[in-house]
Amino acid sequence: MPKSTAKTGGVTAPEKVPTSSTSAPGARGWRDYALLLALACCWSSTYPLTKIGLGSIPPVTFISARSLVAAAFLLIVLRIRGIRIPTDLKAWKLFAFQQTINSTIPFLVITWAQLYVPASNTVVLASTTPIFAFLITWAITRHEPASLLKLVGAILGLAGTVAIIGLDALSGFGKEIFAEIAILLATVSFACATIFGLRLSDYDPMVVAAGSLLFGGTVLLPVALIVDHPWTLHPTPQALVATVVMGIFSSAFGLILFYMCLTRLGTLTTNAQGYLRIPIGVALSVILLGESVPSNLALGLLLVMAGVAAMTVPGEAVKRWLRRL
C-alpha cells in the first residue's frame, strides 16, 4: 500500500510510519493508555459542543464546517512537517470510505438526533460502540482474540453507562425513540470504522485524518449550500466557537489519536475509550449545558472503570495476578 511522502532536500522520500498487522498489538506501555485517555477527552467534548452549535447552525452546515476547519488545520501542520497527501486513487478510495463510515454518515445521524435527544443521553447511547465492535470482531472478522474477559468488560461498561445517566435516560424512549435508535445505529457504523481503519495503518495518522476530513467536508459543502443557504444564517458567537473548537480539537486531534490508538492498541481496546468518554462527556454536559447528573454517578464510574480495565488489561497479566492469590 502506498505511503505518504516527505520532502527531503528536494528529493521525495517515503515517510516512515509505524506499521501493524491486523492482529492485536503486543506489549503496551503507559504512553499507549495515555493516548487512549487523550482520545477520550477529545471525543467526549463532541456532543456538548454539537448541542451548542445546533442552536443556530443546521446539522449539514455544522458538520461540513467543522470538517473543513479540521482539514485546513491538519493540512497546515502537514505542510510544516513536509509531508505530502497521497494523490493515488487507491489511497483516496480508502480515505473516502473511512470518512463515510467513521464521520460523515454517523455524525450526520447523531447531529440530527441531538435536535431531540439531550447531550447526556447521546453520550450513553454512543458509548455502546465497544459492544458492537466486540460482536463484529467475534462473529465476523475475528482479527483479534475476543476473550471472555473482554465480554465481561463490555457488559460492565454498559452497566456503568446506565448507572451514570440513570434509568430516566434509557426509559425516555417515547417521542425520541427514533432519534435514540438512530444514535445506536450510528455507533454500529463507528464500530465498523475501527475495524476498517486497520487497513490504513501504513499511512501517517495525520495524513489519514486530513484526507478523510477534506473529503467529508467537501462532499457535504454543496449539500449545505443547497439545503441550508448558510449565507442567510445568523450563528451566535457561541456556535461559531463550538464549530472551530470541534474542528481542531475533537475532529483533527481526535482522528489523529484514533488512528494512533488503532495501530498501538488494536480495535477492541481502542473502542474501550467509549467508556472513558462517559464521565468526561457528562461533566461537560453539566458545565456547558447545565444538564443534571443522577445521584448514582459514583457507582457508574466504578463500573465504567472496571469495564475499561477488563477490556484493556492483557489476559496474561490477569492470569499472573490470579496465580499470585
XYZ file of C-alpha atoms in Angstrom:
325
model
C 0.000 0.000 0.000
C 1.485 3.407 -0.883
C 2.644 5.616 1.944
C 2.542 9.360 2.378
C 5.731 11.108 1.374
C 8.016 13.669 2.961
C 10.195 16.204 1.168
C 13.900 15.864 1.945
C 16.253 18.234 0.207
C 14.127 18.317 -2.921
C 14.004 14.536 -3.142
C 10.764 12.800 -2.305
C 11.253 10.041 0.250
C 8.802 7.727 1.918
C 7.501 8.932 5.232
C 8.413 6.314 7.794
C 5.374 5.393 9.795
C 4.608 2.629 12.254
C 3.056 -0.427 10.745
C 0.876 -3.039 12.316
C -0.862 -6.161 11.332
C -4.481 -6.748 11.788
C -3.823 -8.752 14.905
C -3.911 -7.257 18.362
C -0.711 -5.433 19.299
C 1.605 -6.997 21.865
C 3.379 -5.123 24.644
C 1.696 -1.935 25.797
C 3.083 0.870 27.918
C 1.635 3.754 29.889
C 2.076 6.060 26.877
C -0.326 3.896 24.869
C -3.008 4.235 27.516
C -2.287 7.956 27.846
C -3.136 8.238 24.146
C -6.383 6.370 24.831
C -7.279 8.834 27.600
C -6.407 11.789 25.366
C -8.661 10.385 22.638
C -11.497 10.062 25.145
C -11.020 13.695 26.188
C -11.126 14.880 22.567
C -14.229 12.961 21.627
C -16.106 13.482 24.897
C -16.457 17.161 24.006
C -18.221 16.343 20.727
C -21.810 16.032 21.915
C -21.973 19.043 24.291
C -20.305 21.232 21.645
C -22.669 19.906 18.984
C -25.623 20.849 21.164
C -24.258 24.394 21.412
C -23.623 24.650 17.674
C -27.058 23.357 16.707
C -28.643 26.309 18.475
C -28.100 28.445 15.378
C -26.378 26.261 12.740
C -28.240 23.471 10.833
C -26.771 19.929 11.014
C -25.360 19.620 7.461
C -23.695 23.032 7.544
C -22.337 22.361 11.018
C -20.747 19.024 10.050
C -19.331 20.402 6.796
C -17.867 23.470 8.504
C -16.215 21.574 11.323
C -14.771 19.017 8.861
C -13.280 21.731 6.648
C -11.870 23.594 9.664
C -10.222 20.385 10.856
C -8.892 19.542 7.382
C -7.432 23.032 6.921
C -5.696 22.835 10.298
C -4.206 19.421 9.537
C -3.070 20.407 6.041
C -1.165 23.363 7.516
C 0.521 21.090 10.058
C 1.379 18.545 7.346
C 2.951 21.270 5.224
C 5.067 22.380 8.185
C 6.145 18.764 8.696
C 6.954 18.441 4.997
C 4.540 15.564 4.433
C 2.507 15.311 1.251
C -1.013 13.981 0.896
C -1.130 10.894 -1.397
C -2.539 11.565 -4.842
C -3.217 7.994 -5.974
C -6.803 6.871 -6.438
C -6.407 3.831 -4.185
C -5.488 5.963 -1.187
C -8.376 8.349 -1.704
C -10.835 5.474 -2.046
C -9.700 4.276 1.381
C -9.924 7.781 2.840
C -13.378 8.303 1.356
C -14.809 5.042 2.651
C -13.302 5.508 6.109
C -14.651 9.051 6.360
C -18.082 7.920 5.232
C -18.497 5.243 7.909
C -16.491 6.950 10.659
C -17.732 10.515 10.384
C -19.998 11.679 7.578
C -22.910 9.266 7.994
C -22.796 8.627 11.766
C -22.229 12.272 12.707
C -24.960 13.484 10.383
C -27.308 10.999 12.036
C -26.201 11.875 15.568
C -26.268 15.614 14.894
C -29.837 15.323 13.647
C -30.755 13.147 16.633
C -29.370 15.719 19.061
C -32.119 18.074 17.986
C -34.393 15.801 20.043
C -32.089 13.994 22.496
C -30.130 15.604 25.379
C -26.331 15.503 25.219
C -26.144 13.214 28.261
C -28.431 10.667 26.594
C -26.304 10.854 23.462
C -23.160 10.194 25.491
C -24.544 6.973 26.965
C -26.039 5.677 23.718
C -22.901 6.416 21.709
C -20.820 4.571 24.306
C -22.148 1.254 23.021
C -19.596 1.264 20.176
C -17.294 -1.216 22.008
C -20.200 -3.645 22.357
C -20.835 -3.661 18.607
C -17.115 -3.807 17.828
C -16.779 -6.814 20.114
C -19.726 -8.587 18.464
C -18.498 -7.809 14.930
C -14.983 -8.948 15.795
C -16.212 -12.133 17.466
C -18.801 -13.086 14.835
C -17.343 -11.842 11.544
C -13.779 -10.559 11.256
C -12.108 -12.483 14.117
C -8.910 -10.485 13.577
C -8.404 -10.061 17.334
C -8.925 -12.503 20.201
C -12.375 -11.771 21.655
C -11.940 -13.211 25.122
C -14.484 -13.753 27.864
C -12.705 -11.051 29.870
C -13.397 -8.521 27.126
C -17.037 -9.575 27.020
C -17.285 -9.053 30.780
C -15.627 -5.666 30.358
C -18.088 -4.660 27.657
C -21.040 -5.648 29.835
C -19.623 -3.850 32.887
C -19.008 -0.744 30.840
C -22.539 -0.727 29.501
C -23.883 -1.246 33.029
C -21.807 1.719 34.139
C -23.291 3.924 31.456
C -26.764 3.036 32.664
C -25.795 3.838 36.246
C -24.177 7.165 35.341
C -27.054 8.514 33.304
C -29.724 6.775 35.352
C -32.777 4.835 34.300
C -34.525 8.033 33.262
C -32.142 8.442 30.326
C -32.991 4.997 28.982
C -36.654 4.937 29.942
C -37.449 8.009 27.861
C -38.000 6.010 24.676
C -41.158 7.828 23.693
C -41.307 10.515 21.061
C -37.499 10.485 20.944
C -37.323 6.760 20.194
C -36.417 7.152 16.523
C -33.650 9.615 17.343
C -32.244 7.316 20.025
C -32.366 4.272 17.741
C -30.612 6.349 15.075
C -27.778 7.073 17.527
C -27.415 3.358 18.237
C -27.232 2.620 14.500
C -24.560 5.303 14.161
C -22.473 3.524 16.794
C -22.552 0.389 14.624
C -21.001 2.482 11.859
C -18.333 3.707 14.300
C -17.563 0.105 15.250
C -17.146 -0.882 11.594
C -14.835 2.096 11.086
C -12.469 0.979 13.841
C -12.127 -2.390 12.128
C -11.744 -0.995 8.605
C -9.303 1.617 9.921
C -6.692 -1.087 10.439
C -6.235 -1.103 6.650
C -4.924 2.452 6.901
C -2.089 1.668 9.309
C 0.523 2.083 6.545
C -0.290 5.788 6.293
C 0.721 8.559 8.663
C -2.260 9.065 11.031
C -2.328 12.798 10.309
C -2.457 12.110 6.558
C -5.417 9.771 7.023
C -7.221 12.299 9.203
C -6.574 15.216 6.826
C -7.563 13.298 3.706
C -10.691 11.876 5.309
C -11.881 15.207 6.705
C -11.160 17.051 3.465
C -13.247 14.513 1.560
C -16.114 14.644 4.061
C -16.271 18.423 4.276
C -16.049 18.867 0.508
C -18.796 16.326 -0.197
C -21.186 17.942 2.289
C -20.462 21.540 1.252
C -22.701 21.550 -1.879
C -25.485 19.929 0.135
C -25.163 22.595 2.821
C -25.236 25.370 0.216
C -28.376 23.980 -1.433
C -30.308 22.913 1.671
C -29.290 25.358 4.407
C -28.347 28.534 2.476
C -25.630 29.296 5.042
C -25.258 32.908 3.864
C -28.702 33.586 5.347
C -27.833 32.151 8.768
C -27.033 34.215 11.852
C -24.933 31.925 14.059
C -24.248 33.029 17.610
C -20.666 33.607 18.804
C -21.002 30.505 20.981
C -21.986 28.394 17.966
C -19.024 29.681 15.942
C -16.600 28.950 18.778
C -18.104 25.468 19.192
C -17.611 24.802 15.462
C -13.948 25.846 15.484
C -13.153 24.002 18.727
C -14.823 20.857 17.411
C -12.934 21.137 14.143
C -9.483 21.471 15.693
C -9.809 19.618 18.989
C -12.494 16.961 18.545
C -12.069 16.225 14.825
C -8.406 16.962 13.999
C -6.644 15.825 17.152
C -9.302 13.199 17.808
C -8.818 11.432 14.471
C -5.027 11.564 14.755
C -5.210 9.895 18.165
C -7.830 7.439 16.886
C -5.551 6.029 14.178
C -2.554 6.030 16.527
C -4.538 4.009 19.070
C -5.707 1.558 16.396
C -2.089 0.920 15.440
C -0.781 0.604 19.009
C -3.723 -0.919 20.889
C -5.981 -2.660 18.360
C -9.704 -2.422 17.672
C -11.281 -3.640 20.906
C -9.036 -1.662 23.244
C -9.376 1.489 21.139
C -13.141 1.167 21.381
C -12.857 0.971 25.167
C -12.257 4.721 25.202
C -16.009 4.980 24.658
C -16.434 4.196 28.334
C -13.846 6.770 29.381
C -15.779 9.372 27.410
C -18.868 8.919 29.553
C -17.807 10.617 32.815
C -15.963 13.312 30.855
C -18.876 13.875 28.486
C -21.417 14.001 31.310
C -19.261 16.503 33.201
C -19.020 18.730 30.126
C -22.783 18.475 29.623
C -23.269 19.738 33.168
C -20.726 22.549 32.850
C -21.617 23.765 29.363
C -25.323 22.944 29.136
C -26.494 22.825 32.738
C -27.809 19.269 32.369
C -28.417 17.323 35.559
C -26.384 14.339 36.767
C -28.010 11.382 38.542
C -27.059 10.748 42.165
C -25.645 7.305 41.402
C -22.704 8.778 39.489
C -20.112 7.211 41.822
C -21.419 3.681 41.210
C -21.479 4.288 37.488
C -17.889 5.499 37.455
C -16.745 2.390 39.330
C -18.489 0.140 36.818
C -17.071 2.103 33.902
C -13.508 1.902 35.192
C -13.936 -1.821 35.878
C -15.162 -2.325 32.322
C -12.264 -0.380 30.849
C -9.794 -2.365 32.932
C -11.312 -5.676 31.835
C -11.195 -4.701 28.151
C -7.704 -3.201 28.158
C -5.620 -5.268 30.591
C -3.924 -8.171 28.747
C -5.331 -11.576 29.668
C -1.886 -12.914 30.586
C -1.484 -10.167 33.166
C -4.780 -11.177 34.764
C -3.715 -14.843 34.852
C -0.419 -13.927 36.537
C -2.299 -11.873 39.119
C -4.737 -14.725 39.819
C -1.865 -17.203 40.269
C -0.393 -14.984 42.959
C -3.588 -15.122 45.025
